[in-house]
Short mmCIF file of C-alpha atoms and ligand atoms in Angstrom, two decimals:
data_model
loop_
_atom_site.label_atom_id
_atom_site.label_comp_id
_atom_site.label_asym_id
_atom_site.label_seq_id
_atom_site.Cartn_x
_atom_site.Cartn_y
_atom_site.Cartn_z
CA UNK A 298 4.37 60.60 -63.05
CA UNK A 299 3.77 57.53 -60.92
CA UNK A 300 0.54 55.74 -60.10
CA UNK A 301 -0.75 56.75 -56.68
CA UNK A 302 -2.91 53.85 -55.48
CA UNK A 303 -3.57 55.48 -52.10
CA UNK A 304 -5.75 58.14 -53.76
CA UNK A 305 -8.36 55.60 -54.65
CA UNK A 306 -11.02 53.73 -52.71
CA UNK A 307 -11.58 50.10 -53.68
CA UNK A 308 -15.32 50.20 -53.00
CA UNK A 309 -15.94 52.92 -55.64
CA UNK A 310 -16.29 51.76 -59.25
CA UNK A 311 -15.10 55.13 -60.56
CA UNK A 312 -11.93 54.89 -58.45
CA UNK A 313 -11.30 51.40 -59.84
CA UNK A 314 -11.74 52.77 -63.38
CA UNK A 315 -9.38 55.67 -62.64
CA UNK A 316 -6.72 53.41 -61.15
CA UNK A 317 -6.87 51.04 -64.15
CA UNK A 318 -6.63 54.08 -66.40
CA UNK A 319 -3.62 55.50 -64.51
CA UNK A 320 -1.75 52.18 -64.71
CA UNK A 321 -2.27 51.93 -68.49
CA UNK A 322 -1.65 55.67 -69.08
CA UNK A 323 1.67 55.39 -67.24
CA UNK A 324 2.77 52.45 -69.41
CA UNK A 325 1.65 54.24 -72.55
CA UNK A 326 3.52 57.37 -71.52
CA UNK A 327 0.54 59.64 -72.19
CA UNK A 328 1.23 63.34 -71.70
CA UNK A 329 -0.50 65.00 -68.68
CA UNK A 330 -2.89 66.95 -70.94
CA UNK A 331 -3.96 63.85 -72.85
CA UNK A 332 -4.32 61.93 -69.61
CA UNK A 333 -6.68 64.51 -68.16
CA UNK A 334 -8.62 64.71 -71.44
CA UNK A 335 -9.11 60.97 -71.73
CA UNK A 336 -9.73 60.22 -68.08
CA UNK A 337 -12.67 62.55 -67.62
CA UNK A 338 -15.70 62.14 -69.82
CA UNK A 339 -16.87 64.60 -72.44
CA UNK A 340 -20.59 65.10 -71.69
CA UNK A 341 -22.78 64.31 -68.69
CA UNK A 342 -26.51 64.74 -68.62
CA UNK A 343 -28.61 64.39 -65.45
CA UNK A 344 -32.40 64.31 -65.63
CA UNK A 345 -35.18 64.29 -63.06
CA UNK A 346 -38.57 63.38 -64.41
CA UNK A 347 -42.06 62.52 -63.21
CA UNK A 348 -43.87 59.28 -63.94
CA UNK A 349 -47.48 58.53 -63.15
CA UNK A 350 -47.67 55.29 -61.16
CA UNK A 351 -50.47 52.73 -61.50
CA UNK A 352 -52.13 53.98 -58.29
CA UNK A 353 -52.38 57.52 -59.72
CA UNK A 354 -49.52 59.00 -57.68
CA UNK A 355 -46.55 60.80 -59.24
CA UNK A 356 -43.01 59.60 -58.61
CA UNK A 357 -39.85 61.49 -59.51
CA UNK A 358 -37.03 59.44 -61.06
CA UNK A 359 -33.36 60.32 -61.46
CA UNK A 360 -31.59 59.33 -64.69
CA UNK A 361 -28.26 59.88 -66.44
CA UNK A 362 -26.58 59.65 -69.81
CA UNK A 363 -22.83 60.06 -69.84
CA UNK A 364 -20.97 60.28 -73.14
CA UNK A 365 -17.39 59.60 -72.20
CA UNK A 366 -16.00 60.03 -75.71
CA UNK A 367 -17.09 60.70 -79.27
CA UNK A 368 -13.59 60.85 -80.72
CA UNK A 369 -13.78 57.66 -82.80
CA UNK A 370 -17.46 57.89 -83.73
CA UNK A 371 -20.91 58.20 -82.16
CA UNK A 372 -21.23 57.50 -78.44
CA UNK A 373 -22.34 53.90 -77.78
CA UNK A 374 -23.50 52.04 -74.72
CA UNK A 375 -26.30 50.52 -72.73
CA UNK A 376 -28.86 51.83 -70.29
CA UNK A 377 -29.53 50.11 -66.96
CA UNK A 378 -32.32 50.25 -64.42
CA UNK A 379 -30.89 49.60 -60.97
CA UNK A 380 -31.12 51.11 -57.49
CA UNK A 381 -27.34 51.67 -57.45
CA UNK A 382 -27.33 53.84 -60.62
CA UNK A 383 -25.51 57.12 -59.92
CA UNK A 384 -23.43 59.64 -61.86
CA UNK A 385 -20.03 58.29 -60.78
CA UNK A 386 -20.96 54.73 -61.74
CA UNK A 387 -22.17 55.93 -65.15
CA UNK A 388 -18.89 57.82 -65.63
CA UNK A 389 -16.90 54.65 -64.97
CA UNK A 390 -19.09 52.44 -67.18
CA UNK A 391 -19.16 55.01 -70.02
CA UNK A 392 -15.35 55.10 -70.00
CA UNK A 393 -15.28 51.28 -70.12
CA UNK A 394 -17.48 51.48 -73.24
CA UNK A 395 -15.00 53.85 -74.91
CA UNK A 396 -12.14 51.45 -74.24
CA UNK A 397 -14.22 48.40 -75.23
CA UNK A 398 -15.29 49.89 -78.57
CA UNK A 399 -11.72 50.96 -79.30
CA UNK A 400 -10.34 47.53 -78.38
CA UNK A 401 -12.88 45.84 -80.68
CA UNK A 402 -11.89 48.47 -83.27
CA UNK A 403 -15.46 49.69 -83.76
CA UNK A 404 -16.05 53.23 -85.05
CA UNK A 405 -17.66 54.35 -81.79
CA UNK A 406 -16.96 56.35 -78.69
CA UNK A 407 -18.45 55.25 -75.38
CA UNK A 408 -21.48 56.07 -73.26
CA UNK A 409 -23.65 54.66 -70.49
CA UNK A 410 -26.92 55.69 -68.96
CA UNK A 411 -29.57 54.56 -66.62
CA UNK A 412 -32.35 55.28 -64.22
CA UNK A 413 -32.01 54.87 -60.47
CA UNK A 414 -34.88 52.50 -59.67
CA UNK A 415 -35.63 48.93 -58.67
CA UNK A 416 -37.49 47.49 -61.66
CA UNK A 417 -38.71 44.59 -59.52
CA UNK A 418 -40.94 47.07 -57.70
CA UNK A 419 -42.45 48.46 -60.92
CA UNK A 420 -45.31 47.03 -62.99
CA UNK A 421 -44.68 46.43 -66.70
CA UNK A 422 -46.80 49.50 -67.51
CA UNK A 423 -44.82 51.65 -65.05
CA UNK A 424 -41.55 50.36 -66.48
CA UNK A 425 -42.71 51.32 -69.97
CA UNK A 426 -43.64 54.84 -68.82
CA UNK A 427 -40.25 55.24 -67.06
CA UNK A 428 -38.47 54.10 -70.23
CA UNK A 429 -40.46 56.36 -72.54
CA UNK A 430 -40.14 59.45 -70.36
CA UNK A 431 -36.41 58.85 -69.81
CA UNK A 432 -35.97 58.52 -73.59
CA UNK A 433 -37.85 61.78 -74.12
CA UNK A 434 -35.60 63.50 -71.54
CA UNK A 435 -32.35 62.38 -73.19
CA UNK A 436 -33.67 62.65 -76.77
CA UNK A 437 -31.65 65.81 -77.57
CA UNK A 438 -28.45 63.79 -77.05
CA UNK A 439 -29.21 60.53 -78.83
CA UNK A 440 -29.59 59.35 -82.42
CA UNK A 441 -28.00 56.86 -84.83
CA UNK A 442 -25.14 59.27 -85.56
CA UNK A 443 -24.92 60.80 -82.08
CA UNK A 444 -25.41 58.22 -79.37
CA UNK A 445 -26.79 54.70 -79.74
CA UNK A 446 -28.42 52.91 -76.80
CA UNK A 447 -28.47 49.19 -75.98
CA UNK A 448 -29.58 46.82 -73.21
CA UNK A 449 -27.60 46.56 -69.99
CA UNK A 450 -28.47 45.47 -66.42
CA UNK A 451 -32.27 44.93 -66.12
CA UNK A 452 -33.07 46.20 -69.62
CA UNK A 453 -33.76 44.08 -72.69
CA UNK A 454 -35.13 44.04 -76.23
CA UNK A 455 -38.58 45.26 -75.05
CA UNK A 456 -36.94 48.26 -73.39
CA UNK A 457 -35.15 48.97 -76.67
CA UNK A 458 -38.43 48.72 -78.60
CA UNK A 459 -39.96 51.43 -76.33
CA UNK A 460 -36.87 53.65 -76.67
CA UNK A 461 -36.92 53.27 -80.46
CA UNK A 462 -40.65 53.93 -80.66
CA UNK A 463 -40.51 57.03 -78.43
CA UNK A 464 -37.57 58.48 -80.32
CA UNK A 465 -39.20 57.72 -83.68
CA UNK A 466 -42.46 59.40 -82.63
CA UNK A 467 -40.49 62.50 -81.65
CA UNK A 468 -38.79 62.53 -85.06
CA UNK A 469 -41.91 61.68 -87.04
CA UNK A 470 -40.37 58.68 -88.78
CA UNK A 471 -38.96 55.29 -87.76
CA UNK A 472 -35.32 55.39 -86.64
CA UNK A 473 -34.19 51.80 -85.93
CA UNK A 474 -30.50 52.78 -85.63
CA UNK A 475 -30.96 54.79 -82.41
CA UNK A 476 -30.85 51.54 -80.43
CA UNK A 477 -29.30 48.11 -80.80
CA UNK A 478 -30.44 44.93 -79.13
CA UNK A 479 -34.00 45.53 -80.32
CA UNK A 480 -36.44 42.78 -81.36
CA UNK A 481 -35.77 41.16 -84.74
CA UNK A 482 -39.16 42.24 -86.08
CA UNK A 483 -38.27 45.93 -85.87
CA UNK A 484 -34.71 45.85 -87.17
CA UNK A 485 -32.85 43.79 -84.58
CA UNK A 486 -30.05 41.46 -85.59
CA UNK A 487 -29.83 37.70 -85.50
CA UNK A 488 -27.32 36.59 -82.90
CA UNK A 489 -27.44 39.82 -80.86
CA UNK A 490 -29.16 38.33 -77.85
CA UNK A 491 -26.51 35.70 -77.18
CA UNK A 492 -23.64 37.78 -78.61
CA UNK A 493 -22.09 38.97 -75.33
CA UNK A 494 -21.94 35.39 -74.06
CA UNK A 495 -20.92 34.00 -77.46
CA UNK A 496 -18.06 36.50 -77.69
CA UNK A 497 -17.04 35.63 -74.13
CA UNK A 498 -16.98 31.93 -75.01
CA UNK A 499 -14.85 32.63 -78.11
CA UNK A 500 -12.41 34.50 -75.84
CA UNK A 501 -12.46 31.64 -73.30
CA UNK A 502 -11.67 29.20 -76.11
CA UNK A 503 -8.59 31.28 -76.98
CA UNK A 504 -7.60 31.60 -73.31
CA UNK A 505 -7.93 27.82 -72.90
CA UNK A 506 -5.65 27.27 -75.91
CA UNK A 507 -2.86 29.48 -74.55
CA UNK A 508 -3.29 28.01 -71.05
CA UNK A 509 -3.27 24.40 -72.28
CA UNK A 510 -6.73 23.72 -70.82
CA UNK A 511 -9.08 21.21 -72.43
CA UNK A 512 -12.64 22.58 -72.38
CA UNK A 513 -14.13 19.10 -72.60
CA UNK A 514 -15.17 18.31 -69.02
CA UNK A 515 -13.67 21.55 -67.65
CA UNK A 516 -15.45 22.76 -64.48
CA UNK A 517 -17.19 26.11 -64.92
CA UNK A 518 -18.99 28.46 -62.50
CA UNK A 519 -21.14 31.31 -63.80
CA UNK A 520 -22.30 34.19 -61.60
CA UNK A 521 -25.48 35.81 -62.95
CA UNK A 522 -28.18 34.06 -64.97
CA UNK A 523 -29.54 36.91 -67.07
CA UNK A 524 -28.87 37.90 -70.68
CA UNK A 525 -25.16 37.10 -70.40
CA UNK A 526 -24.95 34.43 -67.69
CA UNK A 527 -27.61 32.11 -69.03
CA UNK A 528 -26.17 32.03 -72.54
CA UNK A 529 -22.59 31.73 -71.20
CA UNK A 530 -23.60 28.69 -69.15
CA UNK A 531 -25.54 27.21 -72.07
CA UNK A 532 -22.73 27.74 -74.59
CA UNK A 533 -20.05 26.38 -72.26
CA UNK A 534 -22.17 23.26 -71.68
CA UNK A 535 -22.63 22.91 -75.46
CA UNK A 536 -18.83 22.92 -75.81
CA UNK A 537 -18.66 19.94 -73.46
CA UNK A 538 -17.70 21.80 -70.29
CA UNK A 539 -19.25 20.90 -66.93
CA UNK A 540 -21.15 23.93 -65.61
CA UNK A 541 -21.16 23.06 -61.93
CA UNK A 542 -22.62 26.26 -60.45
CA UNK A 543 -24.80 29.20 -61.47
CA UNK A 544 -26.42 31.99 -59.47
CA UNK A 545 -28.54 35.12 -59.67
CA UNK A 546 -29.05 38.04 -57.30
CA UNK A 547 -30.99 35.84 -54.83
CA UNK A 548 -28.56 32.91 -54.62
CA UNK A 549 -27.19 29.95 -56.53
CA UNK A 550 -27.17 26.23 -57.14
CA UNK A 551 -24.42 23.69 -57.74
CA UNK A 552 -24.05 20.10 -58.94
CA UNK A 553 -20.60 18.57 -59.17
CA UNK A 554 -21.54 16.41 -62.18
CA UNK A 555 -22.79 19.47 -64.08
CA UNK A 556 -26.13 21.30 -64.09
CA UNK A 557 -28.85 20.89 -66.68
CA UNK A 558 -28.83 24.54 -67.81
CA UNK A 559 -32.18 24.36 -69.58
CA UNK A 560 -33.85 22.84 -66.52
CA UNK A 561 -32.37 25.63 -64.36
CA UNK A 562 -33.73 28.18 -66.80
CA UNK A 563 -37.22 26.67 -66.69
CA UNK A 564 -37.03 26.79 -62.87
CA UNK A 565 -36.02 30.48 -63.01
CA UNK A 566 -38.85 31.27 -65.41
CA UNK A 567 -41.33 29.58 -63.06
CA UNK A 568 -40.05 30.88 -59.71
CA UNK A 569 -38.08 34.02 -60.54
CA UNK A 570 -34.75 32.58 -59.36
CA UNK A 571 -32.32 29.73 -59.97
CA UNK A 572 -32.50 29.06 -56.23
CA UNK A 573 -34.04 25.69 -55.45
CA UNK A 574 -33.53 24.28 -58.98
CA UNK A 575 -34.00 20.48 -58.97
CA UNK A 576 -31.13 18.05 -58.47
CA UNK A 577 -28.77 20.74 -57.21
CA UNK A 578 -27.42 21.97 -53.88
CA UNK A 579 -27.83 25.55 -52.67
CA UNK A 580 -24.78 27.83 -52.82
CA UNK A 581 -24.27 31.54 -52.11
CA UNK A 582 -22.80 34.00 -54.59
CA UNK A 583 -19.65 34.30 -52.46
CA UNK A 584 -19.21 30.52 -52.33
CA UNK A 585 -19.69 30.27 -56.09
CA UNK A 586 -16.84 32.71 -56.74
CA UNK A 587 -14.50 30.69 -54.54
CA UNK A 588 -15.18 27.25 -56.03
CA UNK A 589 -12.16 25.26 -57.31
CA UNK A 590 -13.16 25.51 -60.99
CA UNK A 591 -11.21 25.70 -64.23
CA UNK A 592 -13.22 28.68 -65.48
CA UNK A 593 -15.06 31.36 -63.52
CA UNK A 594 -17.37 33.68 -65.48
CA UNK A 595 -18.82 36.58 -63.46
CA UNK A 596 -21.80 37.86 -65.48
CA UNK A 597 -23.64 39.96 -62.91
CA UNK A 598 -22.52 43.36 -61.68
CA UNK A 599 -19.36 45.22 -60.72
CA UNK A 600 -17.23 44.89 -57.61
CA UNK A 601 -17.62 41.15 -56.99
CA UNK A 602 -13.95 40.15 -56.75
CA UNK A 603 -11.98 42.42 -54.45
CA UNK A 604 -8.78 42.31 -52.43
CA UNK A 605 -10.86 40.59 -49.71
CA UNK A 606 -11.93 37.47 -51.63
CA UNK A 607 -9.26 37.40 -54.38
CA UNK A 608 -6.89 35.31 -52.19
CA UNK A 609 -9.58 32.60 -52.20
CA UNK A 610 -10.33 32.59 -55.96
CA UNK A 611 -9.26 29.20 -57.27
CA UNK A 612 -10.22 29.42 -60.96
CA UNK A 613 -7.55 28.98 -63.65
CA UNK A 614 -9.30 31.30 -66.08
CA UNK A 615 -11.42 34.27 -65.03
CA UNK A 616 -13.48 35.67 -67.92
CA UNK A 617 -15.38 38.86 -67.11
CA UNK A 618 -18.80 38.66 -68.74
CA UNK A 619 -19.86 41.58 -66.53
CA UNK A 620 -18.41 45.09 -66.55
CA UNK A 621 -15.98 45.79 -63.72
CA UNK A 622 -16.52 42.61 -61.65
CA UNK A 623 -12.88 42.62 -60.46
CA UNK A 624 -11.14 45.56 -58.80
CA UNK A 625 -7.56 46.50 -59.79
CA UNK A 626 -6.51 45.67 -56.22
CA UNK A 627 -7.81 42.13 -56.76
CA UNK A 628 -6.03 42.02 -60.16
CA UNK A 629 -2.65 42.12 -58.45
CA UNK A 630 -3.56 39.25 -56.12
CA UNK A 631 -5.00 37.18 -59.00
CA UNK A 632 -1.88 37.75 -61.08
CA UNK A 633 0.28 36.47 -58.21
CA UNK A 634 -1.96 33.45 -57.99
CA UNK A 635 -1.54 32.92 -61.75
CA UNK A 636 -5.22 33.23 -62.58
CA UNK A 637 -5.50 33.92 -66.32
CA UNK A 638 -7.69 37.04 -66.63
CA UNK A 639 -9.79 37.82 -69.69
CA UNK A 640 -10.72 41.43 -68.81
CA UNK A 641 -14.21 42.84 -69.28
CA UNK A 642 -13.50 45.10 -72.26
CA UNK A 643 -12.27 42.01 -74.09
CA UNK A 644 -14.42 39.23 -72.59
CA UNK A 645 -17.77 40.99 -73.01
CA UNK A 646 -16.88 43.03 -76.11
CA UNK A 647 -18.92 40.64 -78.25
CA UNK A 648 -22.12 42.39 -77.17
CA UNK A 649 -21.24 45.78 -78.54
CA UNK A 650 -19.60 44.16 -81.58
CA UNK A 651 -22.93 42.53 -82.48
CA UNK A 652 -24.57 45.89 -81.73
CA UNK A 653 -22.29 47.39 -84.34
CA UNK A 654 -23.33 44.67 -86.81
CA UNK A 655 -26.98 45.49 -86.07
CA UNK A 656 -26.39 49.23 -86.58
CA UNK A 657 -24.57 48.60 -89.88
CA UNK A 658 -27.46 46.42 -91.05
CA UNK A 659 -29.91 49.18 -90.06
CA UNK A 660 -27.87 51.74 -91.99
CA UNK A 661 -27.60 49.53 -95.07
CA UNK A 662 -31.18 48.22 -94.76
CA UNK A 663 -29.74 44.83 -95.56
CA UNK A 664 -29.77 41.86 -93.18
CA UNK A 665 -27.16 39.18 -92.60
CA UNK A 666 -27.54 35.52 -91.65
CA UNK A 667 -26.81 34.31 -88.12
CA UNK A 668 -23.98 32.19 -89.46
CA UNK A 669 -22.38 35.24 -91.05
CA UNK A 670 -22.75 37.24 -87.86
CA UNK A 671 -21.20 34.56 -85.66
CA UNK A 672 -18.32 34.12 -88.08
CA UNK A 673 -17.63 37.86 -88.06
CA UNK A 674 -17.97 37.92 -84.27
CA UNK A 675 -15.51 35.05 -83.92
CA UNK A 676 -12.93 36.80 -86.07
CA UNK A 677 -13.25 40.12 -84.17
CA UNK A 678 -12.99 38.36 -80.78
CA UNK A 679 -10.08 36.16 -81.83
CA UNK A 680 -8.12 39.06 -83.28
CA UNK A 681 -8.72 41.21 -80.19
CA UNK A 682 -7.75 38.34 -77.88
CA UNK A 683 -4.50 37.71 -79.75
CA UNK A 684 -3.55 41.39 -79.82
CA UNK A 685 -4.09 41.71 -76.08
CA UNK A 686 -2.36 38.43 -75.27
CA UNK A 687 0.68 39.25 -77.42
CA UNK A 688 1.08 42.70 -75.85
CA UNK A 689 0.69 41.26 -72.37
CA UNK A 690 3.38 38.65 -73.06
CA UNK A 691 5.71 41.07 -74.80
CA UNK A 692 5.54 43.67 -72.02
CA UNK A 693 5.07 41.24 -69.13
CA UNK A 694 1.91 43.04 -67.99
CA UNK A 695 -1.61 42.05 -66.89
CA UNK A 696 -4.12 41.20 -69.61
CA UNK A 697 -6.24 44.12 -68.34
CA UNK A 698 -3.42 46.63 -68.66
CA UNK A 699 -2.58 45.31 -72.13
CA UNK A 700 -6.22 45.60 -73.25
CA UNK A 701 -6.47 49.14 -71.89
CA UNK A 702 -3.17 50.16 -73.48
CA UNK A 703 -4.33 49.02 -76.90
CA UNK A 704 -7.71 50.71 -76.50
CA UNK A 705 -6.43 53.93 -74.97
CA UNK A 706 -3.67 54.12 -77.56
CA UNK A 707 -6.28 54.05 -80.34
CA UNK A 708 -8.38 56.75 -78.69
CA UNK A 709 -5.30 58.91 -78.06
CA UNK A 710 -4.29 58.55 -81.70
CA UNK A 711 -7.76 59.61 -82.89
CA UNK A 712 -7.59 62.63 -80.61
CA UNK A 713 -4.08 63.52 -81.77
CA UNK A 714 -5.04 63.28 -85.44
CA UNK A 715 -8.16 65.36 -84.94
CA UNK A 716 -6.22 67.96 -82.97
CA UNK A 717 -7.47 70.50 -80.46
CA UNK A 718 -10.19 72.93 -81.48
CA UNK A 719 -9.94 75.90 -82.03
N1 LIG B 870 -24.41 46.94 -72.29
C1 LIG B 870 -23.51 46.19 -73.09
C2 LIG B 870 -22.08 46.45 -72.66
O1 LIG B 870 -21.83 46.89 -71.57
C3 LIG B 870 -23.75 46.40 -74.58
C4 LIG B 870 -23.49 47.80 -75.04
C5 LIG B 870 -23.89 48.02 -76.50
O2 LIG B 870 -24.16 47.09 -77.20
O3 LIG B 870 -23.90 49.20 -76.86
O4 LIG B 870 -21.17 46.18 -73.38
#
């Protein structure tokens, strides 16, 4: 079986996920039956539900929860609120969660869910009602041993608190382990909020070592200034790097000498965007991606680096804080240009790893110190990085293909050992 690139459309996230899968499946030599089984997800749930808006009207929302795999443990993955949420996108992102959890060697499958909506057009009370009703709709599928939710694009610890509360009310007792990324006061974990970025920075540190790059003074550009992007920029600056550009969905700012990340954050808190932050020049998202930096960290959404702009990417290291920011078509161009890629399932795997730590603490009803958590996170990230890097060197393949081969190999082995029922 060969990989047929012509079948796939670069502008569809699911096609990108399928093409990445095919490339790794081919290298792994997976049998056709196993390929089909692992490529398509296991369970897909679509819900339409009404929410009463502040003006008294009723609006119908469309939501999804896709459980791509439960072979290695409960399904695990975030929920997002975004106008682009659709079933195909959830399928792709749920599969990425399966591979990410397997690569990090966590006892989880993979899932993703979301509601198609623009949260910027909803009041806080409306957002809470959307969250609670969506939770109620998917409640038959979720639980600490079935499917564990977490924050993703446009959702945060408050969203998780509402999910946890709604689910607990349905059960009649408090169930902290149904979500991760919740506030500390109700069973959240120290270090979870910055964990995706912290894990990404640990991976960047390893990538810099193997690439012979000194992080002190290294030029960094970060796309996205939310839960991942802000902390990535902050942590890189704390390591002595020069964060010269950051952006959010409205636009970006740059300063050659390095931005004051905390000042940019204050500006975003006051105005809603990093745009117009003091002592910085305006820059578009496209321009940010093409800056001549040492390290580029896309931390926004998928499909940002494609075959169209990849020839102009000038970073030495590209670390994917976001899920799916680079298409496989762009991967080939970046590899030719010798950009060192730290793929999403590795670069942002620190988030779900800290989620796992939170879930374990919930199960044990015993809490760990932040120092302990960061030490454990560092060792998981470093081990995963080295495994991927060694395989990529040994086989002469892309870092993404190596990461997927390791992850898919683990899932295939779990499926083989468990066998086919009946
Ligand atoms: N949404 C995050 C991700 O894509 C975190 C998932 C989780 O912690 O379950 O990795």
